[in-house]
PDB file of C-alpha atoms in Angstrom:
ATOM      1  CA  MET A  22      72.035 205.522 160.818  1.00  0.00           C
ATOM      2  CA  ILE A  23      70.986 203.773 157.590  1.00  0.00           C
ATOM      3  CA  SER A  24      70.818 200.418 159.387  1.00  0.00           C
ATOM      4  CA  ALA A  25      68.786 201.969 162.200  1.00  0.00           C
ATOM      5  CA  ILE A  26      66.294 203.331 159.667  1.00  0.00           C
ATOM      6  CA  GLY A  27      66.124 199.958 157.940  1.00  0.00           C
ATOM      7  CA  ARG A  28      65.535 198.223 161.262  1.00  0.00           C
ATOM      8  CA  ALA A  29      62.797 200.678 162.248  1.00  0.00           C
ATOM      9  CA  LEU A  30      61.036 200.229 158.895  1.00  0.00           C
ATOM     10  CA  LYS A  31      60.924 196.439 159.128  1.00  0.00           C
ATOM     11  CA  PRO A  32      57.337 195.216 159.509  1.00  0.00           C
ATOM     12  CA  GLY A  33      56.803 193.894 163.003  1.00  0.00           C
ATOM     13  CA  VAL A  34      58.922 196.585 164.687  1.00  0.00           C
ATOM     14  CA  PHE A  35      56.851 199.777 164.456  1.00  0.00           C
ATOM     15  CA  VAL A  36      54.629 198.884 161.503  1.00  0.00           C
ATOM     16  CA  ASP A  37      52.225 196.130 162.613  1.00  0.00           C
ATOM     17  CA  SER A  38      54.353 195.684 165.721  1.00  0.00           C
ATOM     18  CA  VAL A  39      54.639 192.159 167.163  1.00  0.00           C
ATOM     19  CA  ASP A  40      56.722 190.451 169.835  1.00  0.00           C
ATOM     20  CA  TRP A  41      59.888 189.074 168.195  1.00  0.00           C
ATOM     21  CA  ASN A  42      59.107 185.669 169.701  1.00  0.00           C
ATOM     22  CA  ASN A  43      55.880 185.586 167.675  1.00  0.00           C
ATOM     23  CA  ILE A  44      57.446 184.365 164.437  1.00  0.00           C
ATOM     24  CA  ASP A  45      54.078 183.647 162.830  1.00  0.00           C
ATOM     25  CA  GLY A  46      52.922 187.204 163.532  1.00  0.00           C
ATOM     26  CA  LEU A  47      56.193 188.604 162.218  1.00  0.00           C
ATOM     27  CA  VAL A  48      55.880 186.698 158.947  1.00  0.00           C
ATOM     28  CA  ARG A  49      52.277 187.853 158.506  1.00  0.00           C
ATOM     29  CA  ALA A  50      53.338 191.468 159.108  1.00  0.00           C
ATOM     30  CA  MET A  51      56.077 191.068 156.490  1.00  0.00           C
ATOM     31  CA  ASP A  52      53.641 189.539 154.019  1.00  0.00           C
ATOM     32  CA  ASP A  53      51.127 192.364 154.554  1.00  0.00           C
ATOM     33  CA  ASN A  54      53.885 194.934 153.917  1.00  0.00           C
ATOM     34  CA  ALA A  55      55.938 193.188 151.223  1.00  0.00           C
ATOM     35  CA  VAL A  56      57.420 196.345 149.663  1.00  0.00           C
ATOM     36  CA  LEU A  57      58.434 197.677 153.067  1.00  0.00           C
ATOM     37  CA  THR A  58      60.019 194.321 153.912  1.00  0.00           C
ATOM     38  CA  HIS A  59      62.212 194.384 150.801  1.00  0.00           C
ATOM     39  CA  THR A  60      63.125 198.057 151.348  1.00  0.00           C
ATOM     40  CA  SER A  61      64.021 197.647 155.019  1.00  0.00           C
ATOM     41  CA  ALA A  62      66.183 194.582 154.310  1.00  0.00           C
ATOM     42  CA  VAL A  63      68.174 196.456 151.657  1.00  0.00           C
ATOM     43  CA  LEU A  64      68.645 199.541 153.859  1.00  0.00           C
ATOM     44  CA  TYR A  65      69.702 197.469 156.858  1.00  0.00           C
ATOM     45  CA  ALA A  66      72.260 195.440 154.899  1.00  0.00           C
ATOM     46  CA  PHE A  67      73.517 198.545 153.080  1.00  0.00           C
ATOM     47  CA  GLY A  68      74.077 200.366 156.362  1.00  0.00           C
ATOM     48  CA  LEU A  69      75.998 197.422 157.798  1.00  0.00           C
ATOM     49  CA  MET A  70      78.376 197.598 154.835  1.00  0.00           C
ATOM     50  CA  PHE A  71      79.307 201.166 155.822  1.00  0.00           C
ATOM     51  CA  LEU A  72      80.070 199.969 159.350  1.00  0.00           C
ATOM     52  CA  LEU A  73      82.078 197.051 157.965  1.00  0.00           C
ATOM     53  CA  THR A  74      84.133 199.470 155.853  1.00  0.00           C
ATOM     54  CA  GLY A  75      84.787 201.601 158.933  1.00  0.00           C
ATOM     55  CA  LEU A  76      86.075 198.623 160.913  1.00  0.00           C
ATOM     56  CA  ASN A  77      88.287 197.645 158.003  1.00  0.00           C
ATOM     57  CA  SER A  78      89.766 201.162 157.952  1.00  0.00           C
ATOM     58  CA  ILE A  79      90.549 200.939 161.665  1.00  0.00           C
ATOM     59  CA  ARG A  80      92.168 197.541 161.159  1.00  0.00           C
ATOM     60  CA  HIS A  81      94.532 198.890 158.514  1.00  0.00           C
ATOM     61  CA  PHE A  82      95.155 202.195 160.312  1.00  0.00           C
ATOM     62  CA  VAL A  83      96.507 200.631 163.496  1.00  0.00           C
ATOM     63  CA  THR A  84     100.157 199.573 163.398  1.00  0.00           C
ATOM     64  CA  GLU A  85     100.430 198.758 167.103  1.00  0.00           C
ATOM     65  CA  GLN A  86     102.299 195.494 167.691  1.00  0.00           C
ATOM     66  CA  GLY A  87     102.023 192.896 170.436  1.00  0.00           C
ATOM     67  CA  LEU A  88      98.881 191.959 172.358  1.00  0.00           C
ATOM     68  CA  ALA A  89      97.204 195.358 171.966  1.00  0.00           C
ATOM     69  CA  GLY A  90      97.609 195.308 168.195  1.00  0.00           C
ATOM     70  CA  ASP A  91      96.364 191.727 167.988  1.00  0.00           C
ATOM     71  CA  MET A  92      93.299 192.637 170.056  1.00  0.00           C
ATOM     72  CA  ILE A  93      92.466 195.541 167.757  1.00  0.00           C
ATOM     73  CA  ARG A  94      93.019 193.730 164.467  1.00  0.00           C
ATOM     74  CA  GLY A  95      91.488 190.468 165.685  1.00  0.00           C
ATOM     75  CA  GLY A  96      88.477 192.204 167.214  1.00  0.00           C
ATOM     76  CA  THR A  97      87.764 194.309 164.149  1.00  0.00           C
ATOM     77  CA  LEU A  98      88.196 191.301 161.840  1.00  0.00           C
ATOM     78  CA  LEU A  99      85.751 189.219 163.881  1.00  0.00           C
ATOM     79  CA  GLY A 100      83.365 192.175 163.956  1.00  0.00           C
ATOM     80  CA  MET A 101      83.578 192.468 160.164  1.00  0.00           C
ATOM     81  CA  LEU A 102      82.731 188.789 159.759  1.00  0.00           C
ATOM     82  CA  CYS A 103      79.725 189.200 162.048  1.00  0.00           C
ATOM     83  CA  LEU A 104      78.512 192.214 160.078  1.00  0.00           C
ATOM     84  CA  LEU A 105      78.868 190.284 156.836  1.00  0.00           C
ATOM     85  CA  VAL A 106      76.778 187.426 158.221  1.00  0.00           C
ATOM     86  CA  MET A 107      74.107 189.819 159.507  1.00  0.00           C
ATOM     87  CA  ALA A 108      73.942 191.564 156.132  1.00  0.00           C
ATOM     88  CA  VAL A 109      73.749 188.333 154.132  1.00  0.00           C
ATOM     89  CA  ILE A 110      70.937 186.803 156.197  1.00  0.00           C
ATOM     90  CA  GLU A 111      68.728 189.785 155.353  1.00  0.00           C
ATOM     91  CA  GLY A 112      68.111 187.708 152.245  1.00  0.00           C
ATOM     92  CA  PHE A 113      65.852 185.542 154.444  1.00  0.00           C
ATOM     93  CA  ASP A 114      63.408 188.478 154.573  1.00  0.00           C
ATOM     94  CA  HIS A 115      63.325 188.720 150.784  1.00  0.00           C
ATOM     95  CA  MET A 116      62.786 184.998 150.340  1.00  0.00           C
ATOM     96  CA  ALA A 117      60.159 184.708 153.083  1.00  0.00           C
ATOM     97  CA  VAL A 118      58.000 187.224 151.232  1.00  0.00           C
ATOM     98  CA  ARG A 119      58.745 185.598 147.875  1.00  0.00           C
ATOM     99  CA  VAL A 120      57.714 182.206 149.232  1.00  0.00           C
ATOM    100  CA  LEU A 121      54.365 183.575 150.371  1.00  0.00           C
ATOM    101  CA  ASP A 122      53.754 185.681 147.247  1.00  0.00           C
ATOM    102  CA  ASP A 123      54.649 182.910 144.802  1.00  0.00           C
ATOM    103  CA  GLY A 124      52.927 180.173 146.781  1.00  0.00           C
ATOM    104  CA  ILE A 125      56.016 177.998 146.980  1.00  0.00           C
ATOM    105  CA  GLY A 126      54.977 174.702 148.506  1.00  0.00           C
ATOM    106  CA  ARG A 127      51.919 172.574 147.888  1.00  0.00           C
ATOM    107  CA  ASN A 128      49.517 175.064 149.453  1.00  0.00           C
ATOM    108  CA  GLY A 129      49.326 178.277 151.435  1.00  0.00           C
ATOM    109  CA  LEU A 130      49.954 176.529 154.741  1.00  0.00           C
ATOM    110  CA  ALA A 131      53.148 174.960 153.417  1.00  0.00           C
ATOM    111  CA  SER A 132      54.308 178.377 152.206  1.00  0.00           C
ATOM    112  CA  MET A 133      53.722 179.851 155.660  1.00  0.00           C
ATOM    113  CA  ASP A 134      55.660 176.999 157.273  1.00  0.00           C
ATOM    114  CA  ILE A 135      58.620 177.606 154.955  1.00  0.00           C
ATOM    115  CA  ALA A 136      58.573 181.370 155.623  1.00  0.00           C
ATOM    116  CA  VAL A 137      58.387 180.820 159.392  1.00  0.00           C
ATOM    117  CA  SER A 138      61.302 178.368 159.193  1.00  0.00           C
ATOM    118  CA  MET A 139      63.357 180.976 157.335  1.00  0.00           C
ATOM    119  CA  GLN A 140      62.696 183.642 159.961  1.00  0.00           C
ATOM    120  CA  SER A 141      63.380 181.167 162.770  1.00  0.00           C
ATOM    121  CA  ALA A 142      66.742 180.311 161.195  1.00  0.00           C
ATOM    122  CA  LYS A 143      67.534 184.013 160.809  1.00  0.00           C
ATOM    123  CA  LEU A 144      66.659 184.715 164.452  1.00  0.00           C
ATOM    124  CA  ALA A 145      68.798 181.780 165.602  1.00  0.00           C
ATOM    125  CA  MET A 146      71.804 183.192 163.745  1.00  0.00           C
ATOM    126  CA  LEU A 147      71.220 186.702 165.117  1.00  0.00           C
ATOM    127  CA  LEU A 148      70.968 185.429 168.702  1.00  0.00           C
ATOM    128  CA  ILE A 149      74.558 184.206 168.404  1.00  0.00           C
ATOM    129  CA  THR A 150      76.037 186.738 165.973  1.00  0.00           C
ATOM    130  CA  TRP A 151      75.080 189.903 167.871  1.00  0.00           C
ATOM    131  CA  PRO A 152      76.748 188.859 171.169  1.00  0.00           C
ATOM    132  CA  ILE A 153      79.894 187.823 169.286  1.00  0.00           C
ATOM    133  CA  PHE A 154      79.908 191.173 167.484  1.00  0.00           C
ATOM    134  CA  TYR A 155      79.619 193.147 170.741  1.00  0.00           C
ATOM    135  CA  ALA A 156      82.385 191.048 172.310  1.00  0.00           C
ATOM    136  CA  SER A 157      84.668 191.647 169.321  1.00  0.00           C
ATOM    137  CA  ILE A 158      84.109 195.412 169.526  1.00  0.00           C
ATOM    138  CA  GLY A 159      84.795 195.331 173.259  1.00  0.00           C
ATOM    139  CA  ILE A 160      88.051 193.437 172.739  1.00  0.00           C
ATOM    140  CA  ALA A 161      89.181 195.834 170.021  1.00  0.00           C
ATOM    141  CA  GLY A 162      88.282 198.789 172.233  1.00  0.00           C
ATOM    142  CA  LEU A 163      90.325 197.500 175.164  1.00  0.00           C
ATOM    143  CA  GLY A 164      93.268 196.908 172.857  1.00  0.00           C
ATOM    144  CA  GLY A 165      92.968 200.452 171.549  1.00  0.00           C
ATOM    145  CA  LEU A 166      93.241 202.058 174.988  1.00  0.00           C
ATOM    146  CA  ARG A 167      97.010 202.374 174.503  1.00  0.00           C
ATOM    147  CA  LEU A 168      96.430 204.534 171.429  1.00  0.00           C
ATOM    148  CA  LEU A 169      94.714 207.253 173.451  1.00  0.00           C
ATOM    149  CA  PRO A 170      96.368 209.523 176.046  1.00  0.00           C
ATOM    150  CA  ALA A 171      95.155 209.394 179.628  1.00  0.00           C
ATOM    151  CA  GLY A 172      92.019 211.434 180.115  1.00  0.00           C
ATOM    152  CA  ALA A 173      88.319 211.525 179.363  1.00  0.00           C
ATOM    153  CA  HIS A 174      88.598 209.920 175.922  1.00  0.00           C
ATOM    154  CA  ARG A 175      90.458 206.879 177.213  1.00  0.00           C
ATOM    155  CA  THR A 176      88.060 206.559 180.157  1.00  0.00           C
ATOM    156  CA  ILE A 177      85.020 206.626 177.877  1.00  0.00           C
ATOM    157  CA  GLN A 178      86.560 204.012 175.587  1.00  0.00           C
ATOM    158  CA  GLY A 179      87.480 201.757 178.501  1.00  0.00           C
ATOM    159  CA  VAL A 180      84.015 201.928 180.058  1.00  0.00           C
ATOM    160  CA  ALA A 181      82.289 201.442 176.689  1.00  0.00           C
ATOM    161  CA  SER A 182      84.481 198.433 175.874  1.00  0.00           C
ATOM    162  CA  LEU A 183      83.687 196.784 179.208  1.00  0.00           C
ATOM    163  CA  VAL A 184      79.973 197.470 178.695  1.00  0.00           C
ATOM    164  CA  MET A 185      80.140 195.762 175.282  1.00  0.00           C
ATOM    165  CA  LEU A 186      81.786 192.685 176.831  1.00  0.00           C
ATOM    166  CA  LEU A 187      79.259 192.577 179.669  1.00  0.00           C
ATOM    167  CA  ILE A 188      76.326 192.906 177.282  1.00  0.00           C
ATOM    168  CA  SER A 189      77.672 190.127 175.048  1.00  0.00           C
ATOM    169  CA  VAL A 190      77.762 187.791 178.063  1.00  0.00           C
ATOM    170  CA  LEU A 191      74.245 188.793 179.148  1.00  0.00           C
ATOM    171  CA  LEU A 192      72.856 188.221 175.672  1.00  0.00           C
ATOM    172  CA  LEU A 193      74.510 184.810 175.379  1.00  0.00           C
ATOM    173  CA  MET A 194      73.115 183.810 178.782  1.00  0.00           C
ATOM    174  CA  SER A 195      69.607 185.002 177.925  1.00  0.00           C
ATOM    175  CA  ALA A 196      69.500 183.821 174.304  1.00  0.00           C
ATOM    176  CA  ALA A 197      67.093 181.020 175.222  1.00  0.00           C
ATOM    177  CA  LEU A 198      64.802 183.294 177.239  1.00  0.00           C
ATOM    178  CA  GLU A 199      61.598 184.585 175.733  1.00  0.00           C
ATOM    179  CA  ALA A 200      62.279 188.076 177.017  1.00  0.00           C
ATOM    180  CA  ASN A 201      61.488 190.572 174.292  1.00  0.00           C
ATOM    181  CA  GLY A 202      61.490 193.497 176.737  1.00  0.00           C
ATOM    182  CA  PHE A 203      64.968 192.594 177.995  1.00  0.00           C
ATOM    183  CA  TRP A 204      66.406 192.487 174.491  1.00  0.00           C
ATOM    184  CA  MET A 205      64.797 195.825 173.583  1.00  0.00           C
ATOM    185  CA  ALA A 206      66.197 197.446 176.743  1.00  0.00           C
ATOM    186  CA  ILE A 207      69.662 196.092 175.939  1.00  0.00           C
ATOM    187  CA  GLN A 208      69.440 197.481 172.402  1.00  0.00           C
ATOM    188  CA  TRP A 209      68.653 200.956 173.756  1.00  0.00           C
ATOM    189  CA  ILE A 210      71.590 200.777 176.185  1.00  0.00           C
ATOM    190  CA  ILE A 211      73.902 199.693 173.375  1.00  0.00           C
ATOM    191  CA  ALA A 212      72.688 202.510 171.132  1.00  0.00           C
ATOM    192  CA  VAL A 213      73.428 205.118 173.819  1.00  0.00           C
ATOM    193  CA  VAL A 214      76.833 203.658 174.695  1.00  0.00           C
ATOM    194  CA  LEU A 215      77.924 203.397 171.070  1.00  0.00           C
ATOM    195  CA  ALA A 216      76.725 206.946 170.350  1.00  0.00           C
ATOM    196  CA  ILE A 217      78.761 208.364 173.247  1.00  0.00           C
ATOM    197  CA  TRP A 218      81.771 206.242 172.302  1.00  0.00           C
ATOM    198  CA  SER A 219      81.588 207.320 168.644  1.00  0.00           C
ATOM    199  CA  LEU A 220      81.362 210.996 169.582  1.00  0.00           C
ATOM    200  CA  ALA A 221      84.305 210.671 171.972  1.00  0.00           C
ATOM    201  CA  LEU A 222      86.480 208.931 169.373  1.00  0.00           C
ATOM    202  CA  SER A 223      85.483 211.435 166.687  1.00  0.00           C
ATOM    203  CA  HIS A 224      86.447 214.317 168.964  1.00  0.00           C
ATOM    204  CA  ALA A 225      89.736 212.641 169.924  1.00  0.00           C
ATOM    205  CA  SER A 226      90.554 212.079 166.255  1.00  0.00           C
ATOM    206  CA  PHE A 227      89.617 215.658 165.366  1.00  0.00           C
ATOM    207  CA  ILE A 228      92.000 217.124 167.938  1.00  0.00           C
ATOM    208  CA  GLY A 229      94.763 214.684 166.999  1.00  0.00           C
ATOM    209  CA  LYS A 230      94.766 212.452 170.067  1.00  0.00           C
ATOM    210  CA  VAL A 231      94.327 209.145 168.240  1.00  0.00           C
ATOM    211  CA  SER A 232      97.578 207.416 167.263  1.00  0.00           C
ATOM    212  CA  GLU A 233      98.098 204.388 165.046  1.00  0.00           C
ATOM    213  CA  SER A 234     100.738 203.131 167.471  1.00  0.00           C
ATOM    214  CA  SER A 235     101.890 203.804 171.015  1.00  0.00           C
ATOM    215  CA  SER A 236     105.536 203.331 170.037  1.00  0.00           C
TER     216      SER A 236
END
């Protein structure tokens, strides 16, 4: 939730909205809303740390051995690394604004070029990190099917895990496409799937149907 708020507050999304392919426009929106840029970056990174902590808890909770256990622990570990990268590169937002405010470079044009390069580098990392993150969650979810009894909860987890894997492949295939609408649609689908999956797992845990091992 905190990350979602941080994402929504980022200039260029709802405030001074621009197409994510328009890096110049994005940087100008960030510069025009410097305080909001700093705030959104902190909130987004802070929220990701909560999610990282949750994945770490799952990794240590599960004692399942064999392939299933490896899928869960490996998937959550890879997901944690992705979250860490995504949180750290929020620093690009801070520095892009600092570059423009402080006039780093020989003139204003040079400062803009540096800020655009920073945001381009950040976008390049996100285009790869997000698909890997979704794939890691999908792998962990498939491994965790054995820890749920047959029924609605296991079905929801299985479907959600497959959706995550499918989406990761689609995003990797379309990473070079200038398709802002496609990426936004995918993000909405992911948000719905993860919400349903989270509610199902929370309910299963509440009624005692989640086990740390199938043995």
